């Protein structure tokens, strides 16, 4: 884990890499959100990242996130990026600005039925690699699932999310990101939601530059900011 004094430098380094990837893809770096993945990170570490300018933090586990929320500034934007189990839904209502890991239409319907009068923003998770260990709908299911989610009350589908394939094959990594970008554009154009359907969450510490080159608007970075988890 990075020493607290190193975190500001790591954030600068990652932002520089984001800037350079955006330039290569003829985009603006400001169009890419840096989401700090804070699973297992201490309150002190997250506070240091906050003081260095970060506001978007992603947690994998509901219980760990809820324990941290009360100890950090109220303007932190919390994201749920880990698997959401239906028995945890009641605990998260109103707690996260965005849930990245809605991995099935059934989960979306369950979430919609429990949110009540609120408006929970979500992403549809797509398994672009076909790996059994990954969650999400198949690319073939994604367009229909997205259209159905757009009609659900109390949910706002903001875009798509994927976890890149676990491989050293750079071409396979890039193909997965291209596939999600293609689905994203198809859904936007078909449904006329260009403004609200605007988030493409793809890319982590090992592949975020490639993801940006392929159109990512949000990268989920942990190790490159905080070092290996202890």
Coordinates of C-alpha atoms in Angstrom, one line a residue, residues 12 14 35 80 84 111 157 215 219 221:
X12 CA -1.0 13.4 -10.5
X14 CA -2.7 8.8 -13.1
X35 CA -13.0 6.8 -9.8
X80 CA -21.0 0.7 -5.7
X84 CA -25.0 -6.3 -5.4
X111 CA -33.9 -2.8 -7.3
X157 CA -30.0 3.8 -16.6
X215 CA -14.2 5.6 -25.4
X219 CA -12.1 4.5 -15.1
X221 CA -8.4 2.8 -10.5

